[in-house]
Coordinates of C-alpha atoms in Angstrom, one line a residue:
M1 CA 0.0 0.0 0.0
T2 CA 1.5 3.4 -1.0
Q3 CA 1.6 6.3 1.4
D4 CA -1.2 8.0 -0.5
D5 CA -3.4 4.9 -0.4
L6 CA -2.7 4.6 3.3
L7 CA -3.7 8.2 4.0
A8 CA -6.8 7.9 1.7
R9 CA -8.0 4.8 3.6
A10 CA -7.4 6.4 6.9
Q11 CA -9.3 9.5 5.8
A12 CA -12.2 7.4 4.6
W13 CA -12.3 5.5 7.9
L14 CA -12.2 8.8 9.8
A15 CA -15.1 10.2 7.9
E16 CA -17.5 7.6 9.1
D17 CA -16.1 6.8 12.6
P18 CA -19.0 7.3 15.0
D19 CA -16.8 7.5 18.1
T20 CA -15.4 10.9 19.2
E21 CA -12.5 9.3 21.0
T22 CA -11.2 7.1 18.2
R23 CA -11.9 10.0 15.7
E24 CA -9.6 12.3 17.6
E25 CA -7.0 9.5 17.9
L26 CA -7.0 8.9 14.2
A27 CA -7.0 12.5 13.3
K28 CA -3.9 13.1 15.3
L29 CA -2.1 10.2 13.6
I30 CA -3.0 11.5 10.2
E31 CA -2.0 15.0 11.1
S32 CA 1.4 13.8 12.5
G33 CA 2.1 11.7 9.4
D34 CA 2.8 8.7 11.5
T35 CA 2.7 6.3 8.6
A36 CA 4.2 3.4 10.6
E37 CA 1.4 3.5 13.2
L38 CA -1.2 4.1 10.4
A39 CA 0.1 1.1 8.5
A40 CA -0.2 -1.1 11.6
R41 CA -3.9 -0.1 11.9
F42 CA -4.8 -0.2 8.2
A43 CA -2.7 -3.2 7.0
G44 CA -5.8 -5.4 7.0
T45 CA -8.8 -6.0 9.2
L46 CA -9.4 -7.9 12.4
Q47 CA -10.4 -11.4 11.3
F48 CA -13.7 -12.8 12.5
G49 CA -13.3 -16.5 13.4
T50 CA -14.6 -19.1 15.8
A51 CA -13.4 -16.9 18.7
G52 CA -15.3 -14.0 17.2
L53 CA -13.2 -10.9 17.4
R54 CA -10.5 -9.9 19.9
G55 CA -7.9 -7.2 19.8
E56 CA -6.4 -4.0 21.1
L57 CA -8.7 -1.0 21.4
G58 CA -8.0 1.9 19.1
A59 CA -8.9 3.5 15.7
G60 CA -8.7 1.6 12.4
P61 CA -9.8 -1.8 11.1
M62 CA -7.0 -3.7 12.9
R63 CA -8.2 -2.5 16.3
M64 CA -11.4 -3.0 18.3
N65 CA -13.6 0.0 18.1
R66 CA -17.2 1.0 17.4
S67 CA -16.8 0.9 13.6
V68 CA -15.4 -2.6 13.7
V69 CA -18.2 -3.8 16.1
I70 CA -21.0 -2.2 14.0
R71 CA -19.7 -4.0 10.9
A72 CA -19.5 -7.3 12.8
A73 CA -23.0 -6.8 14.2
A74 CA -24.3 -6.0 10.7
G75 CA -22.6 -9.2 9.3
L76 CA -24.1 -11.3 12.1
A77 CA -27.5 -9.8 11.5
A78 CA -27.3 -10.5 7.8
Y79 CA -26.3 -14.1 8.5
L80 CA -29.2 -14.6 10.9
K81 CA -31.6 -13.0 8.5
G82 CA -30.5 -15.5 5.9
K83 CA -31.4 -18.4 8.2
E84 CA -34.9 -19.7 9.0
A85 CA -34.0 -19.5 12.6
S86 CA -34.1 -15.7 12.5
Q87 CA -37.9 -16.1 12.6
R88 CA -39.4 -17.6 15.8
E89 CA -43.1 -18.3 16.2
G90 CA -43.9 -16.0 13.2
G91 CA -42.0 -13.0 14.6
A92 CA -38.5 -11.6 14.4
G93 CA -35.8 -13.6 16.2
L94 CA -34.3 -12.3 19.4
V95 CA -30.6 -11.6 19.8
V96 CA -29.5 -11.2 23.5
V97 CA -26.4 -9.1 24.2
G98 CA -24.2 -9.2 27.3
Y99 CA -21.0 -7.3 28.2
D100 CA -18.3 -7.1 30.8
A101 CA -16.8 -4.1 32.5
R102 CA -13.9 -3.4 30.1
Y103 CA -13.3 -0.1 28.3
K104 CA -16.0 0.4 25.6
S105 CA -17.9 -2.8 26.4
A106 CA -21.2 -1.1 27.1
D107 CA -20.8 1.0 24.0
F108 CA -20.2 -2.1 21.9
A109 CA -23.2 -3.8 23.4
R110 CA -25.5 -0.9 22.6
D111 CA -24.2 -0.6 19.1
T112 CA -24.9 -4.3 18.6
A113 CA -28.5 -4.0 19.9
A114 CA -29.1 -1.0 17.6
V115 CA -27.8 -2.9 14.5
M116 CA -30.1 -5.8 15.3
I117 CA -33.1 -3.6 15.6
G118 CA -32.2 -1.8 12.4
A119 CA -31.9 -5.1 10.6
G120 CA -35.5 -6.1 11.7
L121 CA -34.5 -8.5 14.5
R122 CA -35.3 -8.1 18.2
A123 CA -32.6 -7.3 20.7
A124 CA -32.3 -7.5 24.5
V125 CA -29.3 -6.3 26.5
L126 CA -28.4 -7.7 29.9
P127 CA -29.0 -5.0 32.6
R128 CA -25.4 -4.4 33.6
P129 CA -21.9 -6.0 33.2
L130 CA -22.4 -9.7 34.1
P131 CA -20.4 -12.9 33.8
T132 CA -20.3 -14.5 30.3
P133 CA -22.1 -17.7 31.6
V134 CA -25.2 -15.5 32.4
L135 CA -25.3 -14.5 28.7
A136 CA -24.8 -18.1 27.5
Y137 CA -27.6 -19.2 29.8
A138 CA -29.9 -16.4 28.7
I139 CA -29.8 -17.4 25.1
R140 CA -31.5 -20.7 25.7
H141 CA -33.6 -19.4 28.6
L142 CA -35.1 -16.6 26.4
G143 CA -35.3 -18.7 23.2
A144 CA -33.0 -16.4 21.3
V145 CA -31.6 -17.1 17.9
A146 CA -28.2 -15.8 18.8
G147 CA -26.2 -14.1 21.5
V148 CA -23.2 -11.8 21.7
E149 CA -20.9 -11.3 24.7
V150 CA -18.6 -8.2 24.6
T151 CA -15.5 -9.4 26.5
A152 CA -11.8 -10.0 26.1
S153 CA -11.9 -12.5 29.0
H154 CA -8.4 -12.4 30.6
N155 CA -6.6 -10.4 27.9
P156 CA -4.6 -7.2 28.8
P157 CA -6.5 -4.1 29.8
R158 CA -6.3 -2.4 26.4
D159 CA -8.0 -5.3 24.7
N160 CA -11.7 -6.1 24.0
G161 CA -13.5 -8.7 22.1
Y162 CA -16.8 -9.9 20.6
K163 CA -17.9 -13.5 21.2
V164 CA -20.9 -14.9 19.2
Y165 CA -23.2 -17.7 20.2
L166 CA -26.0 -19.2 18.1
G167 CA -29.4 -20.3 19.4
D168 CA -28.3 -23.6 20.9
G169 CA -26.3 -21.6 23.4
S170 CA -22.9 -22.6 22.2
Q171 CA -20.2 -20.6 20.4
I172 CA -20.0 -20.6 16.7
V173 CA -17.9 -23.2 14.8
P174 CA -17.2 -23.6 11.1
P175 CA -18.9 -23.0 8.6
A176 CA -20.9 -20.4 10.5
D177 CA -17.8 -18.3 11.3
A178 CA -16.8 -18.0 7.6
E179 CA -20.3 -17.3 6.6
I180 CA -20.6 -14.5 9.1
A181 CA -17.2 -13.2 8.1
A182 CA -18.3 -13.0 4.5
E183 CA -21.3 -11.0 5.5
I184 CA -19.1 -8.6 7.5
D185 CA -16.8 -8.2 4.4
A186 CA -19.9 -7.3 2.4
V187 CA -20.7 -4.2 4.5
R188 CA -19.5 -1.4 2.3
S189 CA -20.1 1.6 4.5
L190 CA -21.4 2.3 8.0
A191 CA -24.0 4.6 6.3
D192 CA -25.6 1.4 4.9
V193 CA -26.1 0.0 8.4
P194 CA -29.3 1.4 10.1
R195 CA -28.8 2.0 13.8
P196 CA -31.9 3.4 15.5
E197 CA -31.4 5.1 18.9
A198 CA -34.1 2.9 20.6
G199 CA -36.2 -0.2 20.2
W200 CA -34.2 -2.8 22.1
E201 CA -35.1 -4.1 25.5
T202 CA -32.9 -3.7 28.5
L203 CA -33.5 -6.8 30.6
G204 CA -34.2 -6.7 34.3
D205 CA -32.8 -9.1 36.9
E206 CA -35.2 -11.9 35.9
V207 CA -32.7 -13.7 33.7
L208 CA -30.0 -13.4 36.4
E209 CA -32.4 -14.8 39.0
A210 CA -33.2 -17.7 36.7
Y211 CA -29.5 -18.4 36.2
L212 CA -28.9 -18.3 40.0
A213 CA -31.8 -20.7 40.5
R214 CA -30.3 -23.0 38.0
T215 CA -26.9 -23.0 39.8
D216 CA -28.6 -25.1 42.6
A217 CA -28.9 -27.9 40.0
V218 CA -25.1 -28.7 40.2
L219 CA -25.2 -29.5 43.9
T220 CA -26.6 -32.6 45.7
P221 CA -29.5 -31.8 48.0
G222 CA -28.4 -32.0 51.6
S223 CA -24.7 -32.2 50.7
P224 CA -22.1 -30.6 53.1
R225 CA -21.6 -26.9 52.5
S226 CA -18.9 -26.1 55.1
A227 CA -15.9 -25.2 53.0
R228 CA -14.5 -21.7 53.7
T229 CA -13.2 -19.7 50.8
V230 CA -11.2 -16.7 49.9
Y231 CA -12.4 -15.3 46.6
T232 CA -11.0 -12.9 44.0
A233 CA -12.9 -11.5 41.1
M234 CA -9.7 -10.3 39.5
H235 CA -11.2 -6.8 38.9
G236 CA -13.9 -8.4 36.8
V237 CA -17.7 -9.0 37.0
G238 CA -17.9 -12.2 39.0
K239 CA -18.2 -11.1 42.6
D240 CA -21.9 -10.3 43.0
V241 CA -23.0 -13.4 41.1
L242 CA -20.6 -15.8 42.8
T243 CA -21.4 -14.5 46.3
A244 CA -25.1 -14.7 45.6
A245 CA -24.8 -18.3 44.3
F246 CA -22.7 -19.3 47.4
G247 CA -25.3 -17.6 49.7
R248 CA -28.2 -19.4 48.1
A249 CA -26.4 -22.7 48.4
G250 CA -25.7 -22.2 52.1
F251 CA -21.9 -22.0 52.0
P252 CA -20.1 -19.6 54.3
P253 CA -19.7 -16.1 52.7
P254 CA -16.4 -16.0 50.8
A255 CA -13.8 -13.7 52.2
L256 CA -13.2 -11.2 49.4
V257 CA -9.8 -9.9 48.1
A258 CA -10.9 -6.3 48.5
A259 CA -8.4 -4.7 46.2
Q260 CA -9.7 -6.9 43.3
A261 CA -13.4 -7.3 44.2
E262 CA -14.9 -4.5 42.1
P263 CA -14.9 -4.2 38.3
D264 CA -12.0 -2.0 37.1
P265 CA -11.0 -2.0 33.4
A266 CA -7.5 -0.9 34.3
F267 CA -6.8 -4.1 36.2
P268 CA -4.4 -2.1 38.5
T269 CA -3.1 -4.9 40.7
V270 CA -2.1 -7.4 38.0
A271 CA 0.1 -7.4 34.9
F272 CA -2.4 -9.8 33.2
P273 CA -5.9 -10.4 34.7
N274 CA -5.5 -14.1 34.3
P275 CA -5.2 -16.4 37.4
E276 CA -2.7 -18.5 35.5
E277 CA -0.2 -15.6 35.1
P278 CA 2.7 -15.2 37.5
G279 CA 1.8 -12.8 40.4
A280 CA -1.9 -12.6 39.6
M281 CA -2.9 -14.7 42.7
D282 CA -0.5 -13.0 45.1
L283 CA -3.1 -10.8 46.8
A284 CA -5.4 -13.8 47.1
F285 CA -2.7 -15.9 48.8
E286 CA -1.9 -13.0 51.1
A287 CA -5.6 -12.9 52.1
A288 CA -5.6 -16.6 52.6
R289 CA -2.7 -16.5 55.0
A290 CA -4.6 -14.1 57.1
V291 CA -8.0 -15.9 57.0
D292 CA -6.9 -19.6 56.8
P293 CA -9.7 -20.9 54.6
D294 CA -10.1 -24.3 53.0
L295 CA -9.8 -23.0 49.5
V296 CA -8.9 -20.0 47.4
I297 CA -11.2 -19.5 44.4
A298 CA -10.6 -17.0 41.6
N299 CA -12.6 -16.1 38.5
D300 CA -11.1 -14.4 35.4
P301 CA -12.6 -11.0 34.6
D302 CA -15.7 -12.4 32.7
A303 CA -16.1 -15.2 35.3
D304 CA -16.2 -18.1 32.8
R305 CA -13.0 -19.6 34.2
C306 CA -12.4 -20.8 37.7
A307 CA -9.0 -21.1 39.4
V308 CA -8.5 -23.1 42.6
A309 CA -5.7 -23.0 45.2
V310 CA -5.3 -25.2 48.3
P311 CA -3.2 -25.1 51.4
D312 CA 0.1 -27.0 50.9
A313 CA 2.8 -26.7 53.5
A314 CA 5.3 -28.1 51.0
V315 CA 5.3 -25.0 48.9
E316 CA 6.6 -21.5 49.6
G317 CA 3.9 -19.3 51.0
G318 CA 1.8 -22.3 52.0
W319 CA -0.7 -22.1 49.1
R320 CA -0.6 -24.0 45.8
M321 CA -2.5 -23.3 42.6
L322 CA -4.0 -26.4 41.2
R323 CA -3.5 -26.9 37.5
G324 CA -6.6 -26.8 35.3
D325 CA -6.0 -30.5 34.6
E326 CA -6.0 -31.3 38.4
V327 CA -9.3 -29.4 38.9
G328 CA -10.7 -31.1 35.8
A329 CA -9.9 -34.5 37.2
L330 CA -11.2 -33.7 40.7
L331 CA -14.6 -32.4 39.3
A332 CA -14.9 -35.5 37.2
A333 CA -14.2 -37.8 40.1
H334 CA -16.8 -35.9 42.2
L335 CA -19.4 -36.2 39.5
V336 CA -18.8 -39.9 39.1
H337 CA -19.2 -40.3 42.9
K338 CA -22.5 -38.4 42.6
G339 CA -23.7 -40.9 40.0
A340 CA -23.4 -38.7 36.9
T341 CA -24.0 -40.4 33.6
G342 CA -23.5 -39.3 30.0
V343 CA -20.4 -38.3 28.2
F344 CA -17.3 -36.7 29.8
A345 CA -15.5 -34.6 27.2
E346 CA -12.3 -32.6 27.0
S347 CA -10.1 -30.9 24.4
I348 CA -7.1 -32.7 23.0
V349 CA -4.7 -30.4 25.0
S350 CA -6.1 -31.5 28.3
S351 CA -4.9 -34.4 30.5
S352 CA -5.7 -37.9 29.4
L353 CA -6.5 -38.7 33.0
L354 CA -10.1 -37.8 32.3
G355 CA -10.3 -40.7 29.9
R356 CA -9.0 -43.1 32.5
I357 CA -11.6 -41.8 35.1
A358 CA -14.4 -42.1 32.5
E359 CA -13.4 -45.6 31.5
A360 CA -13.2 -46.8 35.1
A361 CA -16.6 -45.3 35.8
G362 CA -18.2 -46.8 32.7
V363 CA -19.3 -43.4 31.3
G364 CA -18.8 -42.1 27.8
Y365 CA -15.7 -40.1 26.9
E366 CA -14.8 -37.9 23.9
E367 CA -11.9 -35.7 22.8
T368 CA -12.5 -32.5 20.8
L369 CA -10.5 -29.7 19.3
T370 CA -9.5 -26.9 21.6
G371 CA -12.3 -24.6 22.9
F372 CA -15.7 -25.0 24.4
K373 CA -17.2 -24.2 21.1
W374 CA -16.3 -27.9 20.3
I375 CA -16.8 -29.4 23.8
A376 CA -20.3 -28.0 24.1
R377 CA -21.4 -29.8 21.0
V378 CA -20.5 -33.3 22.2
E379 CA -23.7 -35.4 22.0
G380 CA -24.9 -36.5 25.4
L381 CA -22.4 -34.2 27.2
R382 CA -22.6 -34.4 31.0
Y383 CA -19.3 -32.8 31.9
G384 CA -16.6 -31.0 29.9
Y385 CA -13.4 -29.3 30.8
E386 CA -10.3 -27.7 29.3
E387 CA -6.9 -27.3 31.0
A388 CA -7.1 -23.5 30.7
L389 CA -9.4 -23.4 33.9
G390 CA -12.6 -23.9 32.0
Y391 CA -15.3 -26.3 33.3
C392 CA -18.8 -27.1 32.0
V393 CA -20.6 -28.8 34.9
D394 CA -24.2 -28.1 33.9
P395 CA -24.5 -28.4 30.1
E396 CA -28.3 -28.3 30.3
G397 CA -28.1 -24.8 31.8
V398 CA -24.9 -23.3 30.3
R399 CA -23.3 -24.9 27.2
D400 CA -20.0 -23.2 27.8
K401 CA -17.5 -23.0 30.5
D402 CA -18.9 -21.5 33.7
G403 CA -16.7 -20.2 36.5
I404 CA -19.6 -19.7 38.9
T405 CA -21.1 -23.3 38.9
A406 CA -17.6 -24.8 38.7
A407 CA -16.7 -22.9 41.9
L408 CA -19.9 -24.2 43.6
L409 CA -19.0 -27.8 42.7
V410 CA -15.4 -27.4 43.9
A411 CA -16.7 -26.0 47.2
E412 CA -19.1 -28.9 47.6
L413 CA -16.3 -31.4 46.9
A414 CA -14.1 -29.7 49.4
S415 CA -16.9 -29.8 52.0
V416 CA -17.5 -33.5 51.5
L417 CA -13.8 -34.3 51.9
K418 CA -13.6 -31.9 54.9
E419 CA -16.2 -34.0 56.7
Q420 CA -14.0 -37.0 56.1
G421 CA -10.9 -35.3 57.4
R422 CA -9.5 -35.2 53.9
T423 CA -8.5 -32.6 51.3
L424 CA -8.5 -32.1 47.5
L425 CA -4.8 -33.1 47.6
D426 CA -5.7 -36.4 49.2
L427 CA -8.2 -37.1 46.4
L428 CA -5.5 -36.2 43.8
D429 CA -3.3 -38.8 45.4
D430 CA -6.0 -41.4 45.2
L431 CA -6.5 -40.7 41.5
A432 CA -2.7 -41.0 40.9
V433 CA -2.6 -44.3 42.6
A434 CA -5.6 -45.6 40.7
H435 CA -4.7 -44.3 37.2
G436 CA -1.0 -43.3 37.3
L437 CA 0.4 -39.8 37.9
H438 CA -0.5 -37.6 35.0
A439 CA 2.0 -34.8 35.2
T440 CA 1.2 -31.8 32.9
D441 CA 2.8 -28.5 32.1
Q442 CA 2.8 -25.9 29.4
L443 CA 5.4 -24.1 27.4
S444 CA 3.8 -20.8 26.5
V445 CA 5.7 -18.2 24.4
R446 CA 4.2 -14.7 24.1
V447 CA 5.5 -12.8 21.1
E448 CA 5.4 -9.3 19.6
D449 CA 6.1 -10.7 16.1
L450 CA 3.6 -13.4 15.0
G451 CA 6.2 -14.5 12.5
I452 CA 8.1 -16.2 15.4
I453 CA 5.1 -18.5 15.8
A454 CA 4.9 -19.3 12.1
N455 CA 8.6 -20.0 11.9
A456 CA 8.4 -22.3 15.0
M457 CA 5.5 -24.3 13.5
A458 CA 7.3 -24.5 10.1
A459 CA 10.5 -25.7 11.8
L460 CA 8.7 -28.5 13.6
R461 CA 6.8 -29.5 10.4
E462 CA 10.0 -29.6 8.3
R463 CA 12.2 -31.3 11.0
P464 CA 9.9 -33.1 13.5
P465 CA 11.8 -34.3 16.6
V466 CA 12.6 -38.0 16.8
S467 CA 13.0 -37.9 20.6
L468 CA 12.3 -35.6 23.5
A469 CA 13.7 -36.0 27.0
G470 CA 15.1 -39.4 25.9
L471 CA 11.6 -40.7 25.0
T472 CA 11.1 -41.8 21.4
V473 CA 8.5 -40.0 19.3
V474 CA 6.4 -42.9 18.1
S475 CA 3.9 -40.8 16.2
A476 CA 3.9 -37.3 14.8
E477 CA 0.6 -35.9 13.6
D478 CA 0.0 -32.7 11.6
L479 CA -3.5 -31.8 12.7
T480 CA -4.0 -29.5 9.8
K481 CA -5.0 -32.7 7.9
G482 CA -7.5 -33.7 10.5
T483 CA -8.0 -37.2 12.0
E484 CA -10.7 -39.8 12.0
S485 CA -12.3 -38.0 15.0
L486 CA -11.2 -34.4 14.6
P487 CA -11.6 -31.8 12.0
P488 CA -8.5 -30.0 10.7
T489 CA -6.8 -27.4 13.0
D490 CA -3.4 -25.7 13.1
G491 CA -1.5 -28.0 15.4
L492 CA 1.0 -30.8 15.9
R493 CA 0.7 -33.8 18.2
Y494 CA 3.4 -36.1 19.3
H495 CA 3.1 -39.4 21.2
L496 CA 6.3 -40.5 23.0
E497 CA 7.2 -43.8 24.5
G498 CA 10.2 -45.3 26.4
D499 CA 10.4 -46.0 30.1
Y500 CA 7.3 -43.7 30.4
K501 CA 4.6 -42.5 28.0
A502 CA 4.2 -38.8 27.1
R503 CA 2.2 -36.6 24.8
V504 CA 3.0 -33.1 23.3
I505 CA 0.7 -30.8 21.4
V506 CA 1.9 -27.6 19.8
R507 CA -0.5 -24.9 18.5
P508 CA -0.8 -21.2 18.1
S509 CA -3.3 -19.6 20.5
G510 CA -6.6 -18.6 19.0
T511 CA -7.0 -15.5 21.2
E512 CA -3.6 -14.2 22.1
P513 CA -0.2 -13.8 20.4
K514 CA 1.2 -16.9 21.9
L515 CA 2.6 -20.3 20.9
K516 CA 1.3 -22.9 23.3
C517 CA 2.8 -26.3 23.9
Y518 CA 0.9 -28.7 26.1
L519 CA 3.0 -31.5 27.7
E520 CA 1.9 -34.6 29.6
V521 CA 3.9 -37.5 31.1
V522 CA 2.3 -40.5 32.7
V523 CA 4.3 -42.1 35.6
P524 CA 2.9 -45.4 37.0
V525 CA 2.3 -45.4 40.7
A526 CA 1.8 -48.7 42.6
D527 CA 0.9 -47.3 45.9
A528 CA 1.0 -44.1 48.0
R529 CA 4.6 -44.6 48.9
E530 CA 5.6 -44.0 45.3
L531 CA 3.8 -40.7 44.9
A532 CA 6.7 -38.5 45.9
P533 CA 9.3 -40.1 43.6
A534 CA 6.7 -40.3 40.8
R535 CA 6.1 -36.5 41.1
A536 CA 9.8 -35.8 41.0
K537 CA 10.3 -38.0 37.9
G538 CA 7.3 -36.3 36.2
A539 CA 8.7 -32.9 36.9
E540 CA 12.1 -33.9 35.6
L541 CA 10.7 -35.3 32.4
L542 CA 8.5 -32.3 31.8
A543 CA 11.5 -29.9 32.2
A544 CA 13.5 -32.0 29.8
I545 CA 10.7 -32.1 27.2
K546 CA 10.4 -28.3 27.5
R547 CA 14.1 -27.8 26.9
D548 CA 14.3 -30.2 23.9
L549 CA 11.1 -28.9 22.3
S550 CA 12.3 -25.3 22.6
T551 CA 15.4 -26.3 20.7
A552 CA 13.5 -28.2 18.0
A553 CA 11.2 -25.2 17.5
G554 CA 14.0 -22.7 17.4
L555 CA 12.6 -20.8 20.3

């Protein structure tokens, strides 16, 4: 693109930008002649995919802003109008819109509702910033044809995003994503998109009350409710809903991490508002040392994820974050004990321990591609989880990950074990003895230049490793070709064998500029006396796989 073309494109974008803030930002860039920054914003467009949209806030088609959102909403509306589902009971279909407390989220939600009304659909907006699971629940509860959640989940403060669900209450998958993207691309000008200033409904608290009533379904009537928790909302929207759910269930009120309890789009106490990131849980652990609870529970900012930490005298500070795979296994074991039937599902990057638990319990088991958009679609699903702290424990209520109901179920399990004089760590030990120690870890590389990720994937495809950590690579699958049970995806999967079995999956993140490598080693355990050496061996092998994989990928 020549400099003249770049400036012409920027001027055309400026002329129709409906947002005073981004207009001023772009006008200053044009006036200053900052072609490098303009090129970064106008080199293409944010791509709409199965994760919807997500990116940094700012002016231009490569940023998240009102212009981009209006186009996305118009594309979604056109897609829905082209489907019979856009008409329900002889009238226009309903699109329900939710939003978190990030910068611009409320604006993007209102724009979406206006576009839907302008397109001849109906629209209803949740009454205030609420957890993503409430929106996912509302779609089916209200009989909507689609839903939109404005959120960037646990991304940095300057990001926002746009997540689309269809009428079954689960996120979009191909080919819907490409069909919506094509409709977005067909929007020529914002002047062609009618946006009335009224006509949509702002919902009251009835949907939230219905969601909270539904949370009771995950608990066994009369089960113990004694677990004491410290809770952090991570500056997000989870606090009021989680504390209400815990109160209804009869658990002791969670002790709140005050500095992180209220929504704050600046996320001032954390570098990244993700419980998995280093330092994000420091304030919660500090509160736990003062209160001495049974559990620490954290939601991410839109409360669809749930992190759990437990007392552990063996670690510095006395508190240990459980891995998502550990919580996933614990919840599965708890559901089995409660008599759950149906299919237990997980993504391919999650621990194979779930399959062992399901097999022993005689329940169904299925692996899917990464993301709850796939897990939620498993036929007969009873429970689904993903290692990135996502758990679906009530698929009839919310066909997505839900950090509120997952927290309730963890608290119930901790309460049951507490009555027995046991802990979550004791149950993890039991699972290791029964099924082998499934040690998992992740090599995650955040990049500024996406070319680094492309180069690493190319290096591994051109020169696949023959061994990692002294274990032989017995199979190397390029998942872009798909498998008998999985559609194609950009990823690589290796199975390793030797004295131990291991598995490695490498894939670019779908929502962040990261290369993610998921590692698992299975160490047999004959009895409880072997647990400590098994954990040491698992940690040793994982560290060696990380090192060798980094070398093979050129990282």
